[in-house]
Tab-separated table of C-alpha atoms (C1' of nucleotides) and ligand atoms in Angstrom:
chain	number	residue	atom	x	y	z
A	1	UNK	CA	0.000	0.000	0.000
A	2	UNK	CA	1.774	3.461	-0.879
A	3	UNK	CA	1.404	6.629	1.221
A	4	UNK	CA	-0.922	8.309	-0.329
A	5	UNK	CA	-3.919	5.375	-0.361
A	6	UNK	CA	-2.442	5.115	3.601
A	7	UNK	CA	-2.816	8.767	4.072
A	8	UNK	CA	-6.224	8.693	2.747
A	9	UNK	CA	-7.414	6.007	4.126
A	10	UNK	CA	-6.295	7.513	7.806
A	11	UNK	CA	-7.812	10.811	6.652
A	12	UNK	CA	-10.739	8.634	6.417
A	13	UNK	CA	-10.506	7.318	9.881
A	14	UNK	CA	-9.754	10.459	11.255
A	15	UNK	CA	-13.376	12.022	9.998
A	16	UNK	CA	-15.241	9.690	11.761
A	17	UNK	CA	-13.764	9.761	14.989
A	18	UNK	CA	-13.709	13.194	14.848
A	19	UNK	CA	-9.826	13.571	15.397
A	20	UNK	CA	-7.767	16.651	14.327
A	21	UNK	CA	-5.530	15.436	11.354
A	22	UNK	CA	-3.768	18.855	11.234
A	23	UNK	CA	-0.287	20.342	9.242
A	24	UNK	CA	1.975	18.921	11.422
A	25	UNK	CA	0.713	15.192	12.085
A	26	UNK	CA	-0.272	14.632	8.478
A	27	UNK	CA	3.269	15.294	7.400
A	28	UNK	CA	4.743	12.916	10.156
A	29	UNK	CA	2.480	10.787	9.234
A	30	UNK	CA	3.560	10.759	5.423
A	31	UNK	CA	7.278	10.833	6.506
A	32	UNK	CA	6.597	7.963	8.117
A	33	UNK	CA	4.622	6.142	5.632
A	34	UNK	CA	7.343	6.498	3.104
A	35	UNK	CA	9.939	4.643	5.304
A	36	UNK	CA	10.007	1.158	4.350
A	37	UNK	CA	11.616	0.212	7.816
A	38	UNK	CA	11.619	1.434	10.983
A	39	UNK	CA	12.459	5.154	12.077
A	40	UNK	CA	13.968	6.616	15.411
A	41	UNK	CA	11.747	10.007	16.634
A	42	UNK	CA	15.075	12.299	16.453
A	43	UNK	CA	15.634	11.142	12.502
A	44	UNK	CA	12.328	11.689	12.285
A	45	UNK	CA	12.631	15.604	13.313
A	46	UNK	CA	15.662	15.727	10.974
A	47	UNK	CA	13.315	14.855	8.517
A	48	UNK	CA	10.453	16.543	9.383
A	49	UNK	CA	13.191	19.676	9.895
A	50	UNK	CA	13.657	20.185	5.857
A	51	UNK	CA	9.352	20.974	5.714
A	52	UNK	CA	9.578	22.844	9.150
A	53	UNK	CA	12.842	23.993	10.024
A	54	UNK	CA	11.473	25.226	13.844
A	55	UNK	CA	10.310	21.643	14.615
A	56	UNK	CA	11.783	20.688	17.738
A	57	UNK	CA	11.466	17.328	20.092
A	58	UNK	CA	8.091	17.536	21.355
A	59	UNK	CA	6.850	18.640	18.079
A	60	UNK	CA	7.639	14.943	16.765
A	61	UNK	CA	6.822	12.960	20.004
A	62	UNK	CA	3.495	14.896	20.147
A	63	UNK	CA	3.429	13.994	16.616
A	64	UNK	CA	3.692	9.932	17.394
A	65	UNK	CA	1.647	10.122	20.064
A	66	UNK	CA	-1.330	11.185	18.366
A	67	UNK	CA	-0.487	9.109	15.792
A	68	UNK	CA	-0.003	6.219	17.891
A	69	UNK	CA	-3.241	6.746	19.515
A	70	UNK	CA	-4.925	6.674	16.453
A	71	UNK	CA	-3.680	3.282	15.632
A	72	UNK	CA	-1.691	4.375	12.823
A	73	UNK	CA	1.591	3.948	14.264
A	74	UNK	CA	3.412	1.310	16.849
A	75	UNK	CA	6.186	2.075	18.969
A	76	UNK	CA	9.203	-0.615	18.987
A	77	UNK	CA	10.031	-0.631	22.805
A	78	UNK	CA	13.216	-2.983	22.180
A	79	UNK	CA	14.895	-0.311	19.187
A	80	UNK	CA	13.128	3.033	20.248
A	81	UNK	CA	12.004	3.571	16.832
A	82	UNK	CA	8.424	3.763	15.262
A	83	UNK	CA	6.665	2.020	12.123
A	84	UNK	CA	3.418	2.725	10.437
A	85	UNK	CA	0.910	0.132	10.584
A	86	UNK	CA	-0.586	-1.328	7.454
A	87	UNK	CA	-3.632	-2.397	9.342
A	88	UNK	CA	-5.380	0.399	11.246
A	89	UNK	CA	-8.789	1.043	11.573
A	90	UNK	CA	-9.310	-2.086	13.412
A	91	UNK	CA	-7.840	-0.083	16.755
A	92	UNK	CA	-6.128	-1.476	19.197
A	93	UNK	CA	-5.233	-4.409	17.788
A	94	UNK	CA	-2.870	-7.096	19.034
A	95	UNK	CA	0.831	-6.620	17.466
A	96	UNK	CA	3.632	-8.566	16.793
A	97	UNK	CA	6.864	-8.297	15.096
A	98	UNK	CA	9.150	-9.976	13.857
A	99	UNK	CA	13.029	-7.516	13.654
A	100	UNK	CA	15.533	-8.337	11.472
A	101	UNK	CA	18.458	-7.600	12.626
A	102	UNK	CA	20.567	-7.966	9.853
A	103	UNK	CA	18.965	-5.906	7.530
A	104	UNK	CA	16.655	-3.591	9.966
A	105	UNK	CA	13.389	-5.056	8.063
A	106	UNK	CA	9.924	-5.363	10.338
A	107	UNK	CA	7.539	-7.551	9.657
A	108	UNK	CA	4.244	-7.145	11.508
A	109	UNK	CA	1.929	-10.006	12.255
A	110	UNK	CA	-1.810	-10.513	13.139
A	111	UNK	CA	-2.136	-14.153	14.598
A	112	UNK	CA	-5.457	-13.673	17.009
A	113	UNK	CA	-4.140	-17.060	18.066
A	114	UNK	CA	-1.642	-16.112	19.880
A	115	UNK	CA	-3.023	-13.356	21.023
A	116	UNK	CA	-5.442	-15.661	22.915
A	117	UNK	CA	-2.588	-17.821	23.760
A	118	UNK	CA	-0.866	-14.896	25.853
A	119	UNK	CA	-4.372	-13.727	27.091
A	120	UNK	CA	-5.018	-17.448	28.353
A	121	UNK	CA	-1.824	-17.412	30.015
A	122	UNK	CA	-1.692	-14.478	31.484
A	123	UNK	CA	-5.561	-15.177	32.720
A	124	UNK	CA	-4.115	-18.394	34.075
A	125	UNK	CA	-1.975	-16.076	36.567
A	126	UNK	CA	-5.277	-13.845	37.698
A	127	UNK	CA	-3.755	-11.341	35.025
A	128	UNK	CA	-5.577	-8.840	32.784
A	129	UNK	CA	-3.598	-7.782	30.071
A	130	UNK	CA	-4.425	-4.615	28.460
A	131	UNK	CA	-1.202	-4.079	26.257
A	132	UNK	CA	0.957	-6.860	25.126
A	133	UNK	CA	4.588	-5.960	23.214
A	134	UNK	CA	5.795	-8.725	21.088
A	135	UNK	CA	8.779	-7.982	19.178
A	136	UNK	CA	10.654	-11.082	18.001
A	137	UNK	CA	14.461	-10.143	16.920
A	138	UNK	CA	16.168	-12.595	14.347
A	139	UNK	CA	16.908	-12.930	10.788
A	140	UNK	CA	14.413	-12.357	8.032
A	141	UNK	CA	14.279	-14.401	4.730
A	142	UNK	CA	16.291	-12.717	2.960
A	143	UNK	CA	19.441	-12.759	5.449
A	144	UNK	CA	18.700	-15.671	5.953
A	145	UNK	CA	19.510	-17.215	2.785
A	146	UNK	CA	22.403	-15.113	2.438
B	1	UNK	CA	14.057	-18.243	46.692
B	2	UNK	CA	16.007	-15.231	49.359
B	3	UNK	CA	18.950	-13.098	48.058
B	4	UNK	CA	21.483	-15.198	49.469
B	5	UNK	CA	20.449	-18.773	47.983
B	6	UNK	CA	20.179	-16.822	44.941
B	7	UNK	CA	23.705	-15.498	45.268
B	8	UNK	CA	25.076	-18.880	45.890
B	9	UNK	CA	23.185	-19.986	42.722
B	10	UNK	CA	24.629	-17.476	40.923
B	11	UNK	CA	28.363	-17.946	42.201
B	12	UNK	CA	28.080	-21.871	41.695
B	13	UNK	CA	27.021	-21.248	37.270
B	14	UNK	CA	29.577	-18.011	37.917
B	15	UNK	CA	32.687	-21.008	38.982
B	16	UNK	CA	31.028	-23.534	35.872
B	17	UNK	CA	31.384	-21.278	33.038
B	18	UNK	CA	34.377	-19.383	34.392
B	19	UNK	CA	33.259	-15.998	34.537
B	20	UNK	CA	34.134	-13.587	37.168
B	21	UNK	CA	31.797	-12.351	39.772
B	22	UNK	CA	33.614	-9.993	40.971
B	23	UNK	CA	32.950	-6.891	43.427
B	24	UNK	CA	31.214	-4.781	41.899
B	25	UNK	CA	28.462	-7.701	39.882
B	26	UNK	CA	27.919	-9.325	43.573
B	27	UNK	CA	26.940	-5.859	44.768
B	28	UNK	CA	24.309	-4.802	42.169
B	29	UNK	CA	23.273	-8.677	42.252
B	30	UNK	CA	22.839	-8.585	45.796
B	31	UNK	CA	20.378	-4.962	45.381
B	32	UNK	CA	18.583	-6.667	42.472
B	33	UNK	CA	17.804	-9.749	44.657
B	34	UNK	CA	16.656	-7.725	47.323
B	35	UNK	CA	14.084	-5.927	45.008
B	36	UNK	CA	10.699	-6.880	44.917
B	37	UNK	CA	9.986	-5.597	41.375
B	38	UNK	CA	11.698	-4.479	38.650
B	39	UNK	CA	14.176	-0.930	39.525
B	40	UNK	CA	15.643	1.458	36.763
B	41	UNK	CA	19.330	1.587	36.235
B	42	UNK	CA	19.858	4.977	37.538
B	43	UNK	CA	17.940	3.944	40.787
B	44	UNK	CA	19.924	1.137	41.319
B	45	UNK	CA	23.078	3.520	40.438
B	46	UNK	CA	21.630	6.023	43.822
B	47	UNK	CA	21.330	2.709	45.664
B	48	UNK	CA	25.013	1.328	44.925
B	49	UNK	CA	26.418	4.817	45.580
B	50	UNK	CA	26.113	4.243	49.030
B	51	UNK	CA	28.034	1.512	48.827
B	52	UNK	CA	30.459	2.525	46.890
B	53	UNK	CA	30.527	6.454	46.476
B	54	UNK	CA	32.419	6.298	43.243
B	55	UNK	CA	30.373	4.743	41.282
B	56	UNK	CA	29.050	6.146	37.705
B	57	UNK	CA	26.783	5.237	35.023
B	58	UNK	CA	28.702	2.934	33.211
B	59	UNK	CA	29.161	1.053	36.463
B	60	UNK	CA	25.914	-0.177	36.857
B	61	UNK	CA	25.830	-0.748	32.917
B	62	UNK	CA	28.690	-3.075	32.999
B	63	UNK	CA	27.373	-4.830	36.007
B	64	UNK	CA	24.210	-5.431	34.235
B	65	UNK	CA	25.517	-6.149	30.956
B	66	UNK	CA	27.498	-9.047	32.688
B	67	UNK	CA	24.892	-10.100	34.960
B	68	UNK	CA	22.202	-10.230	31.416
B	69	UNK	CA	24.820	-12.129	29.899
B	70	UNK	CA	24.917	-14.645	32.724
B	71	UNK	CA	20.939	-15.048	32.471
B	72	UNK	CA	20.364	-13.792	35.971
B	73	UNK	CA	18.843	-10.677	35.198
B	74	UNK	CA	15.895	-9.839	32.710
B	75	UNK	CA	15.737	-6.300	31.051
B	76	UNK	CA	12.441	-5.045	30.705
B	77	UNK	CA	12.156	-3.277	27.160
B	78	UNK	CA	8.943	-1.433	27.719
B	79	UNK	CA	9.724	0.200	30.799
B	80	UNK	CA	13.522	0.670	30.840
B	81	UNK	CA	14.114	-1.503	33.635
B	82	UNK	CA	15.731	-4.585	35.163
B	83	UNK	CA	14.670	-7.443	37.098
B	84	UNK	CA	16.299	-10.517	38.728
B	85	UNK	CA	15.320	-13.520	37.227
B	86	UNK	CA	14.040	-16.578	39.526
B	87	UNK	CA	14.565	-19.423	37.615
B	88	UNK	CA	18.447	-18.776	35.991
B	89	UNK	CA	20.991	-21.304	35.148
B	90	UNK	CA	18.739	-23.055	31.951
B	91	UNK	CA	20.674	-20.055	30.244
B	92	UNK	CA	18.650	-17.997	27.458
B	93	UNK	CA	14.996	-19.520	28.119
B	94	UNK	CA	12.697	-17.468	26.851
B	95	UNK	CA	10.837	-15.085	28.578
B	96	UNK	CA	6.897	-13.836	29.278
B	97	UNK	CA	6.712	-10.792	31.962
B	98	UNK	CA	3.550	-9.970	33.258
B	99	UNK	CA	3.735	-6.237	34.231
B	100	UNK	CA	1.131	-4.498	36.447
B	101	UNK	CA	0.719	-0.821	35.650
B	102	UNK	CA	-0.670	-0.353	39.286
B	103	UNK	CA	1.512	-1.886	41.570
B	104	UNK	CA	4.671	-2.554	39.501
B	105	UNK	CA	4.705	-6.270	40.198
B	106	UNK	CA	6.150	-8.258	37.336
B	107	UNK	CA	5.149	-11.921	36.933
B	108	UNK	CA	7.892	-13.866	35.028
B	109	UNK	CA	6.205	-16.870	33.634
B	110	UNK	CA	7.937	-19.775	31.090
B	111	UNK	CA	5.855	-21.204	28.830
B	112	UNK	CA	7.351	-23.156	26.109
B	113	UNK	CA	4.245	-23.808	24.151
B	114	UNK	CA	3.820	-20.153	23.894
B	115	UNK	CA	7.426	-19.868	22.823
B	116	UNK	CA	6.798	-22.410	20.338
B	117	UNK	CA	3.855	-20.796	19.071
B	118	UNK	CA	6.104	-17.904	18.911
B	119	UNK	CA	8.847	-19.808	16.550
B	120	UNK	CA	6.243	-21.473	14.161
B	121	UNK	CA	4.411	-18.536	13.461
B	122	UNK	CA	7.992	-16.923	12.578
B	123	UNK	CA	9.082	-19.611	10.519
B	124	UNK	CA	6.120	-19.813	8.652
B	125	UNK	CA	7.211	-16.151	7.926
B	126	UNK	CA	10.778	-17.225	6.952
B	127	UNK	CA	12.230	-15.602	10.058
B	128	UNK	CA	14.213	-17.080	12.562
B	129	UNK	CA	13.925	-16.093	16.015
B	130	UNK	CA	17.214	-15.306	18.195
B	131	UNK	CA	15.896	-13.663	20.849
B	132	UNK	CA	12.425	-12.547	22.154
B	133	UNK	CA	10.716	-9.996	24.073
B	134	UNK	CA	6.870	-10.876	25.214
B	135	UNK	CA	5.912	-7.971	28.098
B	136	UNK	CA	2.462	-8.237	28.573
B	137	UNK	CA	0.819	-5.029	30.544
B	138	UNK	CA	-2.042	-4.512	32.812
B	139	UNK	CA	-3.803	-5.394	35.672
B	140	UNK	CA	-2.367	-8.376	38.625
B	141	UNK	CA	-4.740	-10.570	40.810
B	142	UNK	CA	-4.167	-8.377	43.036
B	143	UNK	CA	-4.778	-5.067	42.216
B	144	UNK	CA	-7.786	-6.016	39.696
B	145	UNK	CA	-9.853	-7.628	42.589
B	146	UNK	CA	-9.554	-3.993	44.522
C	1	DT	C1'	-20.333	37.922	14.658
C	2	DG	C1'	-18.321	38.069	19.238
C	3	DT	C1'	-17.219	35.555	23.340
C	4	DC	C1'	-15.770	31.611	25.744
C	5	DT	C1'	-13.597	27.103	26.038
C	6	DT	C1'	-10.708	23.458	24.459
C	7	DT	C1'	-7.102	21.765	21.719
C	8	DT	C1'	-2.974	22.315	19.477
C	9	DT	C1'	1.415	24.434	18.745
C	10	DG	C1'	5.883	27.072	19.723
C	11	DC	C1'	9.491	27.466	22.573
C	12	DT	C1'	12.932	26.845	26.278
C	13	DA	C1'	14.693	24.049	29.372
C	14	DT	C1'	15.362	19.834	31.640
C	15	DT	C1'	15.152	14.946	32.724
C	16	DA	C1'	16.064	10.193	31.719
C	17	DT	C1'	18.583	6.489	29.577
C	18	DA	C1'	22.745	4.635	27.672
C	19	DT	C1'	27.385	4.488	25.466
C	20	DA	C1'	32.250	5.984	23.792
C	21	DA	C1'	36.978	6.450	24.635
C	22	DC	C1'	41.043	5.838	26.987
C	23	DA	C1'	44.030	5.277	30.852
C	24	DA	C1'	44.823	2.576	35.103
C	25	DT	C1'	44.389	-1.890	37.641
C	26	DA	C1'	43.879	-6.460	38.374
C	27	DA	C1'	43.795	-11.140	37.000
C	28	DA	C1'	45.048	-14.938	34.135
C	29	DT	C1'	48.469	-17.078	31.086
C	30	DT	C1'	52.953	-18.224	29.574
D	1	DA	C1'	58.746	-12.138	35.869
D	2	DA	C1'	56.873	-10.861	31.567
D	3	DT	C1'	52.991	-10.731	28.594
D	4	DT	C1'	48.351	-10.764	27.490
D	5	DT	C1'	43.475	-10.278	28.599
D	6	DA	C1'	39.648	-8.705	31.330
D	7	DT	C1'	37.881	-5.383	34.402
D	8	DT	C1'	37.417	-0.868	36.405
D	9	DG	C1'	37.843	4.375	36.916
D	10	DT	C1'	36.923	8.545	34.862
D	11	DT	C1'	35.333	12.105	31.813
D	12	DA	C1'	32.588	13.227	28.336
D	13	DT	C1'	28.994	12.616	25.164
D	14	DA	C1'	25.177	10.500	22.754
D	15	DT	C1'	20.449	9.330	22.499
D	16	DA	C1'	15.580	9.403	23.919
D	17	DA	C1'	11.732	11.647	26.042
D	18	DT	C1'	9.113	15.037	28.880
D	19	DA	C1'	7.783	19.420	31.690
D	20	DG	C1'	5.927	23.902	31.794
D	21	DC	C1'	4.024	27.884	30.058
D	22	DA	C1'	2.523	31.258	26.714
D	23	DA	C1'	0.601	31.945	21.975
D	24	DA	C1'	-2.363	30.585	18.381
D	25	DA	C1'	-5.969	28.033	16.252
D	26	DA	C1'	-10.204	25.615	16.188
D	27	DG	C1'	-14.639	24.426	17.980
D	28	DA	C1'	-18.942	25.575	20.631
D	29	DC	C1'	-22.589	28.577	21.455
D	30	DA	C1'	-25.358	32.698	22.150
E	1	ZN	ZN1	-0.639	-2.545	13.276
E	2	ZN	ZN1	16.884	-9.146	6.974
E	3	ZN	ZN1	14.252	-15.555	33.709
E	4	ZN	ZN1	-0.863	-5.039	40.745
DNA sequence: TGTCTTTTTGCTATTATATAACAATAAATT
DNA sequence: AATTTATTGTTATATAATAGCAAAAAGACA
């Protein structure tokens, strides 16, 4: 999917929950859309510097927050660095991901089986989970084969 | 399991592999063990400081570095913290951490179906999985029966 | 439209987390 | 004892994220 279907499609999103898609978090959120990997917030604001040369840190982080809120974005807790989804507008959803370490690629997954699996478990232990971070570092296909 | 079992544990793989636990590892150890939850590096700097007034940032890091290395201590990704691990010695086993957002208990469970659930779905993605991070947030028996 | 309220932004400073680089010690090896 | 390797001390710096407050913009409503 390229950025501008994405961007669209989040405008789209945005409309209906009544959510303030302004200047500043539309171009973050194209920036960001046109990485193929994953991107740190301070190369980000490098980026984001070149449109808006008085952007500064919160500018970005307030940015990714309201992005993330949305859905449109995920945080990586384990590389501090950010990646658009490809499947928002079902909120909240469970996410995994599989980092390559190799060659920086993320893959994320939707299995709602394991989802349940770490719900069960974690139910098993009296626990209610209410935000699960699976990140899975490795090597992708590619490096791999290499 | 008390902080001093633990420590013995700890010395008795230390002697096995050949590693050094020296000074400076038994004393963060030691403050790790006697924490109930998990405790930010910095904190656990403050708290080593008054044991030994010199010590800096990259103290603790080293310490922690070695005692990750050694499998006796789990970083927490999502919350930039650490945590002694109960069950060390089966080196690298993979890790689920139940975190409560009220109380700041963290459950460390090991569940090798859910690990393996983990490693198919990857696989069936082409990706192989060296190492895993599954942090699981919300609400312990504890606090959700208040 | 004008007024009031809420949300967003601009801006400065600061806090929090983690590592680099290199010399000095200490321990292990020969 | 001499040499090599691992660990520590020390200073500085890199990297990541937030606090606080005033200005501006947008939304709500008479
Ligand atoms: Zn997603
Ligand atoms: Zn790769
Ligand atoms: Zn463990
Ligand atoms: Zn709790």
């Amino acid at each position: 999917m390229n950025a501008e279907s994405l961007l669209q499609q989040a405008q789209l999103v945005c409309q209906q929950k009544g959510a303030r898609f302004t200047k500043v978090r539309e171009q973050v959120f194209l920036l960001l859309a046109n990485h193929h990997g994953a991107v740190g917030a301070y190369d980000l604001l490098a980026e984001l510097k070149e449109l808006e040369a008085a952007a500064k840190p919160a500018t970005i982080y307030r940015a990714l927050d309201f992005l993330s809120k949305q859905g449109f974005v995920h945080k990586i807790e384990s590389i501090n660095a950010f990646i658009m989804c490809h499947h928002f507008g079902e909120c909240n959803h469970p996410v995994q991901l599989l980092i390559c370490d190799q060659c920086g690629h993320v893959e994320e997954i939707q299995s709602n089986n394991f989802d349940l699996a770490l719900r069960t478990m974690a139910e098993t232990n009296g626990f209610t989970i209410s935000h699960q971070i699976v990140e899975a570092h490795g090597s992708c296909k590619n490096c791999t084969n290499v």
